Coordinates of C-alpha atoms in Angstrom, one line a residue:
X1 CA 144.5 190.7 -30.7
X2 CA 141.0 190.0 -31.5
X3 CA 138.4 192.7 -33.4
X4 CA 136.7 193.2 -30.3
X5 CA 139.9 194.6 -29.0
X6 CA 140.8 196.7 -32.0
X7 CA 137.7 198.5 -31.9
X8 CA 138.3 198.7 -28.1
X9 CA 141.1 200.9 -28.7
X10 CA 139.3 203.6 -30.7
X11 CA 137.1 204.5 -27.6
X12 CA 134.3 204.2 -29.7
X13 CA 131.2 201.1 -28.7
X14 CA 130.4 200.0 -31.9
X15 CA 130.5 196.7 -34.1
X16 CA 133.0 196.3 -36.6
X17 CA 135.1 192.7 -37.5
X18 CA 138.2 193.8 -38.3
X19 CA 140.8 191.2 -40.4
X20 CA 143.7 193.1 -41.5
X21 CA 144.1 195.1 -38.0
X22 CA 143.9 191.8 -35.9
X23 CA 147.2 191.0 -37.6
X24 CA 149.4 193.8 -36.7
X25 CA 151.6 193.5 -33.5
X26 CA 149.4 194.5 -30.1
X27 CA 152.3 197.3 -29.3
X28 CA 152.1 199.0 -32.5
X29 CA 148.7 199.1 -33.0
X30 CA 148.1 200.4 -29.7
X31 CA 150.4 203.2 -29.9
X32 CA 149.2 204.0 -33.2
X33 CA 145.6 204.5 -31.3
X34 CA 147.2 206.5 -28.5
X35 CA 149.2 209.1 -31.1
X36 CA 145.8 208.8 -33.1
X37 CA 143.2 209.7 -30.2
X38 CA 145.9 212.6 -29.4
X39 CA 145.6 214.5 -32.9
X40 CA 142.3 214.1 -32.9
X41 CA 141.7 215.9 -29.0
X42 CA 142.1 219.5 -30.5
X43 CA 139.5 218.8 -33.4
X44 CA 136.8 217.7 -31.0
X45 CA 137.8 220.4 -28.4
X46 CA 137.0 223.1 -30.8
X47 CA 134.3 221.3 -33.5
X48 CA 132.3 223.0 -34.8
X49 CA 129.4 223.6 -38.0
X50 CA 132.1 223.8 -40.9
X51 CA 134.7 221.2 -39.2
X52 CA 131.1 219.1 -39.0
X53 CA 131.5 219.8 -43.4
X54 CA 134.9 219.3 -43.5
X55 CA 134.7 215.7 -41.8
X56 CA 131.4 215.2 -43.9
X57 CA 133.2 214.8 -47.2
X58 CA 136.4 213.5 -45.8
X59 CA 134.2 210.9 -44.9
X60 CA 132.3 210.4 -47.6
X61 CA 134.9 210.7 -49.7
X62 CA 136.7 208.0 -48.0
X63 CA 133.6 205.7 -48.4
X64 CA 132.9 206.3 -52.2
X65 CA 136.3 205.2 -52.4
X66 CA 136.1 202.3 -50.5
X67 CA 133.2 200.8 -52.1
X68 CA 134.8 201.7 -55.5
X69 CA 137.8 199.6 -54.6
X70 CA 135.5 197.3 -53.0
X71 CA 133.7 197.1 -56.9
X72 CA 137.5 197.0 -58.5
X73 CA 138.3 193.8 -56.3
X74 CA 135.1 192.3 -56.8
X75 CA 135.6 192.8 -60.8
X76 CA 139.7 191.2 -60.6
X77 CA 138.4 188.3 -59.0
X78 CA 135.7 187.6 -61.6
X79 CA 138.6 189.1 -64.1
X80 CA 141.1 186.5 -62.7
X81 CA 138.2 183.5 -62.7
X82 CA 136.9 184.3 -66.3
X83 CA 140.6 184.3 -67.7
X84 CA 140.1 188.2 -68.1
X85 CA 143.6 188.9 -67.5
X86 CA 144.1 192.2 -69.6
X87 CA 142.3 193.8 -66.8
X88 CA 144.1 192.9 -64.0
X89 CA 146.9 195.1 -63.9
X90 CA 144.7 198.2 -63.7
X91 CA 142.1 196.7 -61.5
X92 CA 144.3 195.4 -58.9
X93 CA 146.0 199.0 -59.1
X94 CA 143.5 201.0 -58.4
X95 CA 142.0 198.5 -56.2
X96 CA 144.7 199.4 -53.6
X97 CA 145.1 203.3 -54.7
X98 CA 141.4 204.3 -53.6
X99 CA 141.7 202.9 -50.3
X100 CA 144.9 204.4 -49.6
X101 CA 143.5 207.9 -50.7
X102 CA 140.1 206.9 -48.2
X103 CA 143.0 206.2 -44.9
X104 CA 145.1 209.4 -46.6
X105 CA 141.4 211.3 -46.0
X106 CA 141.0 210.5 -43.0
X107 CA 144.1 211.4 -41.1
X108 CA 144.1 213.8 -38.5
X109 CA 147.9 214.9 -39.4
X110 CA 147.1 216.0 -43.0
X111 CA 145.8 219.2 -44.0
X112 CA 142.1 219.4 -45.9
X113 CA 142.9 221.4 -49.1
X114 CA 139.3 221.1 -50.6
X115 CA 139.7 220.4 -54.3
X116 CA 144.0 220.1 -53.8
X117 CA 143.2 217.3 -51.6
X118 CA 140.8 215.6 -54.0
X119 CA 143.4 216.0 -57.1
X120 CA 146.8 214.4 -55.4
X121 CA 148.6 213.1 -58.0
X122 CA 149.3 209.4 -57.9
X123 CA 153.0 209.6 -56.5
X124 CA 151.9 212.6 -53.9
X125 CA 148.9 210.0 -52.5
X126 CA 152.0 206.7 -52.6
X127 CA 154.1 209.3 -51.1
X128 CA 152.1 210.3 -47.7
X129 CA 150.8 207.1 -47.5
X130 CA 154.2 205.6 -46.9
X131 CA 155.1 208.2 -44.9
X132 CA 151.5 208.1 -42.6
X133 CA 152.0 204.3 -42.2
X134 CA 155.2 204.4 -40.5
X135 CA 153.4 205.2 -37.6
X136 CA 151.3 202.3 -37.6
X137 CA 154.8 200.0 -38.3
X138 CA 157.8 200.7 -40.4
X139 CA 158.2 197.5 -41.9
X140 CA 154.1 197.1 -43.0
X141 CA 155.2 201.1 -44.7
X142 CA 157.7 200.2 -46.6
X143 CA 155.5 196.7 -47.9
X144 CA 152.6 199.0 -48.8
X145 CA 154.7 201.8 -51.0
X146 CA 156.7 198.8 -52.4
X147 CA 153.4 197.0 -53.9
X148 CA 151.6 200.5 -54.5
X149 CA 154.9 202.0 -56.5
X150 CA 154.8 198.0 -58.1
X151 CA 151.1 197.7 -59.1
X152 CA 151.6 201.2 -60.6
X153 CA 154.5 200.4 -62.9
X154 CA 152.6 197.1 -63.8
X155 CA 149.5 199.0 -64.9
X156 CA 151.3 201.9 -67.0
X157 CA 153.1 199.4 -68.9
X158 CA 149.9 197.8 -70.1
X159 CA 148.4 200.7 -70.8
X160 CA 151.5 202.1 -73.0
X161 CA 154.4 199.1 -73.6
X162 CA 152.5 196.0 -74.0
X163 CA 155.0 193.1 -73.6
X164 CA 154.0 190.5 -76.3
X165 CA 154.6 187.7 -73.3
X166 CA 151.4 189.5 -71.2
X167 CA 152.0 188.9 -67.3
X168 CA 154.2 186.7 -67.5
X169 CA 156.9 189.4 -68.4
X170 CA 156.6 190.2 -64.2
X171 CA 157.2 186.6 -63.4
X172 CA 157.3 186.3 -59.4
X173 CA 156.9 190.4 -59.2
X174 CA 153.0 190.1 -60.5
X175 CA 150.7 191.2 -57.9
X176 CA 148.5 189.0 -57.2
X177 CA 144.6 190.0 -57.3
X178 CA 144.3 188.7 -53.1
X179 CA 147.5 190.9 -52.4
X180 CA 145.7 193.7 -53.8
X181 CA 142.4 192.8 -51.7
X182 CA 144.9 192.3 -48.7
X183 CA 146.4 195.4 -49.1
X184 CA 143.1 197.2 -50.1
X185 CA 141.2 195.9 -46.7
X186 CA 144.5 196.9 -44.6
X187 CA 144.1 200.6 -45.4
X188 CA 140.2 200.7 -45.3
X189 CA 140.4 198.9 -42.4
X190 CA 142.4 201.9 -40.7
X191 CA 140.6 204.4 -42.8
X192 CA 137.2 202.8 -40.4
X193 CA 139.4 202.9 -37.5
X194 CA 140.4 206.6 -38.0
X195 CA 137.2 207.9 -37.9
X196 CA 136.2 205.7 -35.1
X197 CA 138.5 207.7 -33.0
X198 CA 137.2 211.1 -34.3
X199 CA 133.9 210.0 -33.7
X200 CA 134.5 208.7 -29.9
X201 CA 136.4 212.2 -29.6
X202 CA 133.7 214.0 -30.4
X203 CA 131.6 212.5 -28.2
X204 CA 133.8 213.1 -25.5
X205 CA 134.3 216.3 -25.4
X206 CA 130.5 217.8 -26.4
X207 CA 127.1 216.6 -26.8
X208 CA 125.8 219.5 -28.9
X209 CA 125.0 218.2 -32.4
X210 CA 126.4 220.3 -35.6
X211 CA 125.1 221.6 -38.4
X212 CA 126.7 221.0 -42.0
X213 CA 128.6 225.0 -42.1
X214 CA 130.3 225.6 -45.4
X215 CA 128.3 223.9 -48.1
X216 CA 129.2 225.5 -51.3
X217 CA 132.1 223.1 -50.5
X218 CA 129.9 220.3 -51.0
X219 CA 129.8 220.6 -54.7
X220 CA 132.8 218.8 -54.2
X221 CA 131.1 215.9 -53.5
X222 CA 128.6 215.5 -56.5
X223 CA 130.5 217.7 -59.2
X224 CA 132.7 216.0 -62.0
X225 CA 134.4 218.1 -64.3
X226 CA 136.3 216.8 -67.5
X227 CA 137.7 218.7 -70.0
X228 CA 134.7 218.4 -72.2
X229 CA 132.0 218.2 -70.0
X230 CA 131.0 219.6 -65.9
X231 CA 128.6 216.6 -64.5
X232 CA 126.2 216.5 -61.5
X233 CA 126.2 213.0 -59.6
X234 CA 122.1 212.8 -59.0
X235 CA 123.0 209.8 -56.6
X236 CA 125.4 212.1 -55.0
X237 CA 123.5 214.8 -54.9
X238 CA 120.5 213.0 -53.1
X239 CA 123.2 211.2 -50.6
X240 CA 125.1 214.6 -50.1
X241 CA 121.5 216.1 -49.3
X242 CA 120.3 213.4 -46.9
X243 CA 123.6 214.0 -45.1
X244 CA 123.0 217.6 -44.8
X245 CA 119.7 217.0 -43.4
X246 CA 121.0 214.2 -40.9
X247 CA 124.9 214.4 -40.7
X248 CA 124.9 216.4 -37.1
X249 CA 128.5 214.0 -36.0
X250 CA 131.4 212.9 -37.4
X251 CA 130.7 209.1 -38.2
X252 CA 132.5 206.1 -39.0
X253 CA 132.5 204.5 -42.2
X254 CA 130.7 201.1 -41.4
X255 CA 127.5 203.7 -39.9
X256 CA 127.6 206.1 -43.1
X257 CA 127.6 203.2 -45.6
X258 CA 123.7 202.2 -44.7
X259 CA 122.0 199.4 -46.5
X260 CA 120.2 201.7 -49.1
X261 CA 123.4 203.5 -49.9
X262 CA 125.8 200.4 -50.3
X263 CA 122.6 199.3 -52.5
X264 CA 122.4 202.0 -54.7
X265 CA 125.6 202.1 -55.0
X266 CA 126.5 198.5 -56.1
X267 CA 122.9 198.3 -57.9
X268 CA 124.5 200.8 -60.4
X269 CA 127.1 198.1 -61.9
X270 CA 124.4 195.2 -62.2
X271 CA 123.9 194.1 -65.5
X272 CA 121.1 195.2 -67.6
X273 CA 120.6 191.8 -68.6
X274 CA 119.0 189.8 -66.1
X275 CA 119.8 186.3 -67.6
X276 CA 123.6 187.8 -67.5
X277 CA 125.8 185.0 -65.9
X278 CA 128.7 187.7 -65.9
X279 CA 129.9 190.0 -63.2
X280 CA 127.9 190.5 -60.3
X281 CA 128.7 193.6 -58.2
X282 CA 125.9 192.5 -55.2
X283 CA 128.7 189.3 -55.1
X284 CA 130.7 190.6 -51.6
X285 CA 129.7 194.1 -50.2
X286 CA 132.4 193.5 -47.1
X287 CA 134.9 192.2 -49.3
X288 CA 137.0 195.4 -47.8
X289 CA 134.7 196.6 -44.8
X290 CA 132.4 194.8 -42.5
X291 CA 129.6 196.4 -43.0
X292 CA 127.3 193.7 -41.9

């Protein structure tokens, strides 16, 4: 199955070159799209202004979190390259954990729960995921929770063990930084192809556009609070505004992550130093989505 035909199957005419999806056996992927399109008929049937909010930060959650892992991945490659291997545990971690909480986001079978959603615990997010997956292919499941449940243990024990041998302590078990990538594009890959569905459902069933209902919700998006400190995002707060003024559909990931966004957001890990010959986060934007 080529791209074209994967994004065939999400009834939705866009552009979007799937590589992880293209892989998968044509059966399961198009009963996975069938069982998909079906959850999401009652959502589009009765949408309205605060399902319109609800999707909104689904989604955006579920891009923020793409483009952070896309950052993470970015950073183990240049980790892995520049002999930075102390990092990679964590990076190639978490790498894979924010996409799977962008596809967990973006399921029509699992509950919104406002902040409860946003704070799953590490083993609840491993946890649905392997179960959520099973309906894409039981053996690609039980791969995914495998290497998440791995690249967990991997990154606590360099965080609170430290084996004096470094990496090598994992010998063949060591996730590698492109099986963390792999995995990583796999679930933002279906993360994209969720809300493709959603958004050709949508479209289906009504042409009304919606307002953004339910906004105190949205602090969500753009508050951070620690145990010292509450923070305001002011990049969130002026993306979570534009939305508000323009977000009238559900939307798919590849639309919502426009150029001056994916800019902005990249832009904020370039070094202050423009002679730098480190790191550079503008390096691969679609290292995880095509978003062209």
């Amino acid at each position: 199955m080529d791209h074209e035909d994967v994004v065939s199957l999400t009834g939705l005419n866009t552009i979007c070159r799937y590589q992880e999806l293209t892989k998968i056996a044509d059966k399961s992927l198009q009963n996975y799209a069938a069982r998909t399109r079906e959850l999401f008929g009652p959502v589009a049937k009765s949408f309205d202004d605060d399902k319109n909010a609800e999707w909104l930060i689904r989604s955006y959650l579920a891009l923020k979190f793409v483009l952070a892992s896309t950052v993470l991945g970015t950073s183990a490659n240049h980790a892995d390259n520049e002999n930075l291997k102390i990092t990679l545990p964590y990076l190639n971690y978490y790498t894979m954990l924010n996409c799977t909480r962008a596809f967990i986001f973006t399921l029509p079978c699992v509950e919104w729960k406002d902040e409860k959603s946003i704070e799953m615990t590490h083993q609840n997010i491993i946890n649905t995921a392997g179960d959520k997956l099973r309906r894409v292919d039981g053996s690609i499941a039980l791969a995914i929770k495998s290497r998440l449940l791995i690249g967990q243990k991997q990154r606590e024990l360099f965080s609170y063990r430290f084996p004096a041998t470094g990496l090598s302590v994992f010998k063949d078990d060591l996730i590698k930084v492109e099986e963390a990538i792999e995995t990583a594009r796999f679930l933002a890959e279906l993360a994209q192809f969720n809300l493709s569905c959603l958004e050709a459902a949508v479209r289906k069933h009504t042409e009304l556009s919606f307002k953004v209902g339910g906004q105190d919700n949205l602090w969500d998006l753009m508050r951070y609070n620690t145990k010292t400190q509450e923070l305001i995002d002011d990049d969130d707060y002026h993306r979570v505004g534009y939305f508000v003024r323009k977000y009238r559909y559900p939307s798919e990931l590849v639309s919502l992550g426009t150029h001056g966004l994916l800019e902005d957001f990249f832009g904020a890990w370039v070094s202050e130093d423009e002679n730098s010959q480190g790191y550079n986060p503008d390096e691969d934007w679609n290292l995880l989505l095509d978003f062209q």
